[in-house]
Amino acid sequence: MNQHTNPDREARNILISNDRGGYTIPTEGLYPYQWNWDSAIAALGFAQFDIDRAWIEIETLFTGQWTDGMVPHILFHQQDDGYFPGPDVWGCDGPIPSSGIIQPPLAATMARKIWEQDTDAGEARIRELFPQMLAWHQWIMKWRLDDHGAVCTTHPWEAGRDNAPDWDKAMARIDASDVGEYQRRDTSHVNSEDRPTKFDYDRYIKLVQIGRQAGWDQQALLTQNPFRVADPTMTFTTLRAARDLLAISEQLGLDAEGLGADIADLEVGASSLWNEDLGVFDSRDARTKEWSGSISNASYLCWYAGIESEKMLDRLKAVLASVPFPVPSYDTSMPNFDARRYWRGPTWAFMNMMIGFGLAEMGHEQRAEELRVKTKELISTYGFAEYFDPISGSPAGGNAFTWTAAVWLHWAGRD
Ligand code: DGY
């Protein structure tokens, strides 16, 4: 079955039709605003046919940066009643109405890639962005490290892997009995089987209420927020972004004091996420010190962060051979694996791309190519879905999805 006869054109059209003027929504209806890590991936896609628009995507993201350096996970550029929780629920007062949490910091890494694609076109843009990207990195170093130097997520939406089994134990401890009435909007756009459960949603909203009550004061939230989990997504992407920032600063002669030391700390933090019993990079509750016991697609971002692991490579080889459409967001052998439910099993093309970047950069070109070819087959057969069933390949979540289109243009569709 190949319904997608001109995926290049389709992918470009998705980016163009999701463009809201300076920023790109992930998909119509389900996600009507600018999402932080989606935007960084969108910029890579635009760079394949409109490099100026690629820079604008990242620049618009940083127009929402708070004075303390934080870059929110959602920028509500304009009101849209089709999404919950909107700006009135978050109650933040940054320069643009926004959420009060971050997302994995991909912007510096993708900005570097776009700059390297055309250094002349990008030099002034990246110079201008550099202090903003550095300030965000410093904010993460100040507020999100655990005792080992691993980077914590303070809301499941912060790590971007909303309902990953990584958070199950931490979520179970949250009392959301007083969360009150609210109306979910996501399940009016897509199949509820593909989305997080009500149990999870109650806790997502409860955590927003706690943040709002604290006025999003990070010092206060260090004690008041019951959810704090050190995780491979936040840790590996922060380490990678720090390496990219350092490389940019060296090439352009920019001041980046402290980055070398931060990288050393983050390397220690990243290594601390190795769960010897499970033989993977795992998440660890920063409050209880308990492992999550999760083999996720984020575990395979180690190479993206510049960390070698023979054991992860062996595991990856096995996954590539055993699942038709790798890499599942939760290992198929784990008891709670769910092929369709968001981050509890489905394959995400953009995570594959980041895993592929890391593999290729660390000399595992053959594995990277294998992953790219399987991702290409997945998208060209099943389309530009938000995510996919790793066994049947069937599309799930939203469709005409920006980051899947961007992945096609930048990586999967390029032989
Ligand atoms: C959602 O609303 O589902 C998002 O993932 C939050 O970032």
Coordinates of C-alpha atoms and ligand atoms in Angstrom, one line a residue:
M1 CA 0.0 0.0 0.0
N2 CA 1.4 3.4 -0.9
Q3 CA -1.2 6.1 -0.8
H4 CA 1.4 8.9 -0.6
T5 CA 2.6 9.3 -4.2
N6 CA 4.3 12.7 -3.7
P7 CA 5.3 12.8 0.0
D8 CA 7.8 15.7 -0.6
R9 CA 5.0 18.0 -1.9
E10 CA 2.6 16.7 0.8
A11 CA 5.1 17.5 3.5
R12 CA 5.8 21.0 2.3
N13 CA 2.1 21.6 2.0
I14 CA 1.5 20.5 5.6
L15 CA 4.1 23.0 6.8
I16 CA 2.7 25.8 4.7
S17 CA -0.9 25.1 5.8
N18 CA 0.0 24.8 9.5
D19 CA 1.9 28.1 9.3
R20 CA 0.1 30.8 11.2
G21 CA 2.5 33.6 10.3
G22 CA 5.8 33.3 12.1
Y23 CA 5.0 30.1 13.9
T24 CA 3.6 26.7 13.0
I25 CA 0.9 24.9 14.8
P26 CA 1.5 21.1 15.3
T27 CA -1.8 20.3 13.7
E28 CA -5.2 21.9 13.1
G29 CA -7.7 21.5 16.0
L30 CA -5.9 19.4 18.5
Y31 CA -2.9 21.7 18.9
P32 CA -3.8 25.3 17.8
Y33 CA -0.8 27.2 19.3
Q34 CA 3.0 27.3 19.1
W35 CA 4.6 24.3 20.9
N36 CA 8.2 24.7 21.9
W37 CA 9.9 21.4 20.7
D38 CA 7.5 21.0 17.8
S39 CA 8.6 24.4 16.6
A40 CA 12.3 23.5 16.7
I41 CA 11.5 20.4 14.5
A42 CA 9.3 22.5 12.2
A43 CA 12.2 24.9 11.6
L44 CA 14.3 22.0 10.3
G45 CA 11.6 21.1 7.8
F46 CA 11.2 24.7 6.6
A47 CA 15.0 24.9 6.2
Q48 CA 14.7 22.5 3.3
F49 CA 12.8 24.9 1.1
D50 CA 12.6 28.3 2.9
I51 CA 15.6 29.0 5.2
D52 CA 14.4 32.5 6.2
R53 CA 11.1 31.0 7.4
A54 CA 13.1 28.4 9.4
W55 CA 14.9 31.2 11.3
I56 CA 11.6 33.0 11.9
E57 CA 10.1 29.9 13.5
I58 CA 12.9 29.9 16.2
E59 CA 12.9 33.7 16.6
T60 CA 9.2 33.7 17.2
L61 CA 9.6 31.0 19.9
F62 CA 12.1 33.2 21.7
T63 CA 9.7 36.2 21.6
G64 CA 7.9 34.3 24.4
Q65 CA 11.0 34.0 26.6
W66 CA 10.5 35.2 30.2
T67 CA 12.9 37.7 31.7
D68 CA 14.4 35.0 33.8
G69 CA 15.4 33.0 30.7
M70 CA 12.6 30.4 30.7
V71 CA 11.0 29.6 27.3
P72 CA 7.5 28.2 27.8
H73 CA 6.2 25.0 26.3
I74 CA 3.2 26.7 24.7
L75 CA 2.8 30.2 23.4
F76 CA -0.8 31.2 23.1
H77 CA -0.4 33.7 20.3
Q78 CA -4.1 34.0 19.8
Q79 CA -7.1 32.6 21.7
D80 CA -8.6 29.3 20.5
D81 CA -11.4 27.6 22.4
G82 CA -10.6 24.3 20.8
Y83 CA -7.7 23.7 23.3
F84 CA -7.7 23.1 27.0
P85 CA -6.0 24.2 29.2
G86 CA -5.7 27.7 27.7
P87 CA -3.9 30.8 28.9
D88 CA -6.7 31.6 31.5
V89 CA -5.9 28.3 33.3
W90 CA -2.2 28.7 33.3
G91 CA -2.3 32.3 34.6
C92 CA 1.2 33.3 33.4
D93 CA 2.4 36.8 32.7
G94 CA 5.3 36.4 30.3
P95 CA 5.7 38.7 27.2
I96 CA 3.2 36.4 25.3
P97 CA 0.4 34.5 27.0
S98 CA 1.9 31.1 27.7
S99 CA 2.1 27.9 29.8
G100 CA 4.3 27.9 32.9
I101 CA 6.6 25.0 32.1
I102 CA 9.2 24.2 29.4
Q103 CA 9.8 21.4 27.0
P104 CA 13.0 19.5 26.0
P105 CA 15.4 22.2 24.7
L106 CA 15.8 21.3 21.0
A107 CA 16.1 24.9 19.7
A108 CA 19.9 25.4 20.0
T109 CA 20.5 22.0 18.4
M110 CA 18.2 22.6 15.5
A111 CA 19.4 26.3 15.1
R112 CA 22.9 25.0 14.8
K113 CA 21.9 22.5 12.1
I114 CA 20.1 25.3 10.2
W115 CA 23.1 27.6 10.5
E116 CA 25.4 24.9 9.2
Q117 CA 23.2 24.4 6.2
D118 CA 23.9 27.9 5.1
T119 CA 26.4 29.7 7.4
D120 CA 26.2 33.0 5.5
A121 CA 22.4 33.2 5.7
G122 CA 22.4 32.1 9.3
E123 CA 25.3 34.0 10.9
A124 CA 23.5 37.2 11.9
R125 CA 20.4 35.2 13.0
I126 CA 22.3 32.7 15.2
R127 CA 24.4 35.5 16.8
E128 CA 21.2 37.3 17.7
L129 CA 19.6 34.2 19.2
F130 CA 22.7 33.0 21.0
P131 CA 22.3 35.0 24.3
Q132 CA 18.6 33.9 24.4
M133 CA 19.4 30.3 23.9
L134 CA 22.2 30.5 26.5
A135 CA 19.9 32.1 29.0
W136 CA 17.3 29.3 28.6
H137 CA 20.1 26.7 29.1
Q138 CA 21.2 28.6 32.3
W139 CA 17.6 28.6 33.5
I140 CA 17.4 24.8 33.2
M141 CA 20.7 24.4 35.0
K142 CA 19.5 26.6 37.8
W143 CA 16.0 25.1 38.3
R144 CA 15.8 21.6 36.9
L145 CA 18.9 19.5 38.1
D146 CA 18.6 16.7 40.6
D147 CA 21.3 15.8 43.1
H148 CA 23.2 13.8 40.5
G149 CA 23.1 16.5 37.8
A150 CA 20.3 14.8 35.7
V151 CA 17.6 17.1 34.4
C152 CA 14.1 16.8 35.9
T153 CA 10.7 17.2 34.5
T154 CA 8.2 18.9 36.8
H155 CA 5.1 18.1 34.7
P156 CA 4.6 15.1 32.4
W157 CA 4.1 17.7 29.6
E158 CA 7.5 19.2 30.3
A159 CA 9.3 16.1 29.1
G160 CA 6.9 16.1 26.2
R161 CA 6.2 12.4 26.8
D162 CA 2.9 13.1 28.5
N163 CA 1.6 9.7 29.5
A164 CA 4.8 7.7 29.4
P165 CA 4.9 4.9 32.0
D166 CA 8.0 6.6 33.4
W167 CA 5.7 8.8 35.5
D168 CA 3.2 6.2 36.6
K169 CA 4.5 5.9 40.2
A170 CA 5.0 9.7 40.7
M171 CA 1.5 10.3 39.2
A172 CA -0.1 7.7 41.4
R173 CA 1.1 9.7 44.5
I174 CA -0.6 12.9 43.4
D175 CA -4.0 13.7 45.1
A176 CA -6.2 15.2 42.4
S177 CA -9.5 14.7 44.2
D178 CA -10.0 18.5 44.4
V179 CA -9.1 19.3 40.8
G180 CA -12.7 20.4 40.0
E181 CA -14.7 20.2 36.9
Y182 CA -13.1 20.9 33.5
Q183 CA -13.7 19.9 29.9
R184 CA -11.1 18.1 27.9
R185 CA -10.9 19.2 24.3
D186 CA -8.4 16.7 22.9
T187 CA -10.8 13.8 22.8
S188 CA -13.2 15.9 20.7
H189 CA -10.5 16.1 18.0
V190 CA -9.0 12.5 18.0
N191 CA -9.8 9.0 19.2
S192 CA -9.8 8.8 23.0
E193 CA -8.0 5.4 22.8
D194 CA -5.0 7.2 21.4
R195 CA -4.9 9.8 24.2
P196 CA -4.1 9.9 27.9
T197 CA -6.7 8.6 30.4
K198 CA -8.8 10.8 32.7
F199 CA -6.7 9.6 35.7
D200 CA -3.7 11.2 34.0
Y201 CA -5.6 14.3 32.9
D202 CA -6.8 15.1 36.4
R203 CA -3.2 15.1 37.5
Y204 CA -2.0 17.2 34.6
I205 CA -4.5 19.9 35.5
K206 CA -3.8 19.5 39.2
L207 CA -0.1 20.2 38.6
V208 CA -1.0 23.3 36.6
Q209 CA -3.1 24.5 39.5
I210 CA -0.2 24.0 41.9
G211 CA 2.1 25.9 39.6
R212 CA -0.4 28.8 39.3
Q213 CA -1.0 28.9 43.0
A214 CA 2.8 29.3 43.5
G215 CA 2.8 32.1 40.9
W216 CA 5.1 29.9 38.9
D217 CA 7.8 30.8 41.4
Q218 CA 10.5 28.1 40.8
Q219 CA 12.0 28.4 44.3
A220 CA 8.6 27.8 45.9
L221 CA 7.8 24.9 43.4
L222 CA 11.0 23.1 44.4
T223 CA 9.1 22.1 47.6
Q224 CA 5.5 22.6 46.6
N225 CA 5.4 20.6 43.3
P226 CA 4.9 16.9 44.2
F227 CA 6.1 15.8 40.7
R228 CA 9.9 15.9 40.0
V229 CA 11.4 13.1 37.9
A230 CA 14.8 13.1 36.3
D231 CA 14.4 11.8 32.8
P232 CA 16.4 10.8 29.7
T233 CA 14.5 13.2 27.4
M234 CA 15.3 16.3 29.5
T235 CA 18.8 15.2 30.4
F236 CA 20.0 14.1 27.0
T237 CA 18.5 17.0 25.1
T238 CA 19.9 19.5 27.6
L239 CA 23.3 18.0 27.4
R240 CA 23.1 18.0 23.6
A241 CA 22.0 21.6 23.5
A242 CA 24.9 22.6 25.8
R243 CA 27.3 20.9 23.4
D244 CA 25.8 22.8 20.5
L245 CA 25.9 26.1 22.3
L246 CA 29.5 25.6 23.1
A247 CA 30.3 24.7 19.5
I248 CA 28.5 27.8 18.2
S249 CA 30.2 30.0 20.7
E250 CA 33.7 28.7 19.7
Q251 CA 33.0 29.1 16.0
L252 CA 31.7 32.6 16.4
G253 CA 33.9 33.8 19.2
L254 CA 31.0 34.4 21.6
D255 CA 31.2 34.4 25.3
A256 CA 29.9 31.2 26.8
E257 CA 31.4 31.2 30.2
G258 CA 30.4 28.2 32.3
L259 CA 29.2 25.9 29.4
G260 CA 32.2 23.6 29.7
A261 CA 31.5 23.0 33.4
D262 CA 27.8 22.6 32.7
I263 CA 28.6 19.9 30.1
A264 CA 30.8 18.1 32.6
D265 CA 28.0 18.2 35.2
L266 CA 25.4 17.0 32.7
E267 CA 27.6 14.1 31.6
V268 CA 27.7 12.9 35.2
G269 CA 23.9 13.4 35.5
A270 CA 23.2 11.5 32.2
S271 CA 25.4 8.6 33.3
S272 CA 23.5 8.5 36.6
L273 CA 20.3 7.6 34.7
W274 CA 21.8 4.2 33.8
N275 CA 19.6 1.6 35.5
E276 CA 22.0 -1.4 35.9
D277 CA 19.2 -3.9 36.8
L278 CA 17.2 -3.0 33.7
G279 CA 20.2 -2.4 31.5
V280 CA 18.9 0.9 30.1
F281 CA 18.8 4.7 30.6
D282 CA 15.8 5.1 32.8
S283 CA 13.9 7.8 34.7
R284 CA 14.4 8.3 38.4
D285 CA 12.0 10.0 40.8
A286 CA 14.0 13.0 42.3
R287 CA 11.8 12.9 45.5
T288 CA 11.8 9.1 46.3
K289 CA 15.0 8.2 44.3
E290 CA 13.1 5.3 42.9
W291 CA 13.7 4.1 39.3
S292 CA 10.7 4.2 36.9
G293 CA 11.7 0.9 35.4
S294 CA 10.9 2.1 31.9
I295 CA 12.5 1.2 28.5
S296 CA 11.4 4.1 26.3
N297 CA 12.4 5.6 23.0
A298 CA 14.0 8.4 25.1
S299 CA 16.4 5.8 26.5
Y300 CA 17.9 5.7 22.9
L301 CA 18.7 9.4 22.9
C302 CA 22.0 8.7 24.6
W303 CA 24.0 9.0 21.3
Y304 CA 22.2 12.3 20.5
A305 CA 23.7 13.5 23.8
G306 CA 27.1 12.2 22.8
I307 CA 27.1 9.2 25.2
E308 CA 28.2 5.8 23.9
S309 CA 26.6 2.6 25.2
E310 CA 27.3 -0.8 23.8
K311 CA 24.4 -2.2 25.8
M312 CA 22.0 0.3 24.3
L313 CA 23.3 -0.5 20.8
D314 CA 22.6 -4.2 21.3
R315 CA 19.2 -3.4 22.5
L316 CA 18.6 -1.1 19.5
K317 CA 19.7 -3.9 17.1
A318 CA 17.2 -6.2 18.7
V319 CA 14.4 -3.6 18.5
L320 CA 15.2 -2.8 14.8
A321 CA 14.9 -6.5 14.0
S322 CA 11.9 -7.4 16.1
V323 CA 9.4 -4.5 15.6
P324 CA 8.2 -3.7 12.0
F325 CA 8.1 0.1 12.7
P326 CA 10.6 0.9 15.5
V327 CA 11.3 2.7 17.9
P328 CA 8.3 2.1 20.2
S329 CA 7.9 4.7 22.9
Y330 CA 7.6 1.9 25.4
D331 CA 9.3 -1.5 24.9
T332 CA 6.8 -4.0 23.5
S333 CA 8.0 -6.6 26.1
M334 CA 6.9 -4.5 29.0
P335 CA 3.6 -5.3 30.7
N336 CA 1.9 -1.9 30.1
F337 CA 2.8 -1.6 26.5
D338 CA -0.1 -0.1 24.5
A339 CA 0.4 0.1 20.8
R340 CA -1.9 3.1 20.3
R341 CA -1.9 5.1 23.5
Y342 CA 0.4 8.1 22.8
W343 CA 3.7 7.6 24.7
R344 CA 2.9 4.1 26.0
G345 CA 4.0 2.3 22.9
P346 CA 3.5 4.2 19.6
T347 CA 6.4 5.2 17.4
W348 CA 7.2 8.9 16.9
A349 CA 9.1 9.8 13.7
F350 CA 10.8 12.9 15.2
M351 CA 12.2 10.8 18.1
N352 CA 13.5 8.4 15.5
M353 CA 15.2 11.3 13.7
M354 CA 16.9 12.4 16.8
I355 CA 18.0 8.9 17.7
G356 CA 19.3 8.7 14.0
F357 CA 21.2 11.9 14.3
G358 CA 23.0 10.6 17.4
L359 CA 23.8 7.2 15.9
A360 CA 25.2 8.7 12.7
E361 CA 27.3 11.2 14.6
M362 CA 28.8 8.5 16.8
G363 CA 29.8 6.3 14.0
H364 CA 26.8 3.9 13.8
E365 CA 25.8 5.0 10.3
Q366 CA 24.4 1.6 9.4
R367 CA 22.0 1.6 12.3
A368 CA 21.0 5.2 11.6
E369 CA 20.3 4.4 8.0
E370 CA 18.3 1.3 9.0
L371 CA 16.1 3.5 11.2
R372 CA 15.8 6.2 8.6
V373 CA 14.7 3.7 5.9
K374 CA 12.1 2.1 8.2
T375 CA 10.8 5.6 9.2
K376 CA 10.6 6.5 5.5
E377 CA 8.6 3.4 4.8
L378 CA 6.3 4.1 7.7
I379 CA 5.5 7.7 6.6
S380 CA 5.3 7.0 2.9
T381 CA 2.8 4.2 3.5
Y382 CA 0.8 5.5 6.4
G383 CA 1.1 9.3 6.0
F384 CA 2.0 12.3 8.2
A385 CA 0.4 11.2 11.5
E386 CA 1.3 12.4 14.9
Y387 CA 2.5 8.9 15.8
F388 CA 2.1 5.3 14.7
D389 CA 1.3 1.8 15.9
P390 CA 4.8 0.2 15.9
I391 CA 3.5 -3.2 14.9
S392 CA 0.8 -2.5 12.3
G393 CA 2.1 1.0 11.3
S394 CA -1.4 2.4 11.5
P395 CA -1.6 6.2 12.1
A396 CA -2.7 7.5 15.5
G397 CA -3.4 10.9 17.1
G398 CA -3.6 14.0 15.0
N399 CA -2.9 14.0 11.2
A400 CA -1.2 16.4 8.8
F401 CA 1.2 16.8 11.6
T402 CA 4.0 19.4 11.3
W403 CA 6.8 17.4 12.9
T404 CA 6.2 14.3 10.9
A405 CA 6.3 16.4 7.7
A406 CA 9.5 18.2 8.9
V407 CA 11.1 14.8 9.6
W408 CA 10.2 13.7 6.1
L409 CA 11.8 16.7 4.5
H410 CA 14.9 16.9 6.6
W411 CA 15.7 13.2 7.2
A412 CA 13.4 10.3 6.5
G413 CA 12.6 11.2 2.8
R414 CA 16.2 12.1 1.9
D415 CA 18.1 9.2 0.2
Ligands
DGY1 C1 -1.4 18.2 25.2 O1 -2.2 19.1 25.5 O2 -1.8 17.1 24.9 C2 0.0 18.5 25.1 O3 0.8 17.4 24.9 C3 0.5 19.4 26.2 O4 1.7 19.8 25.8

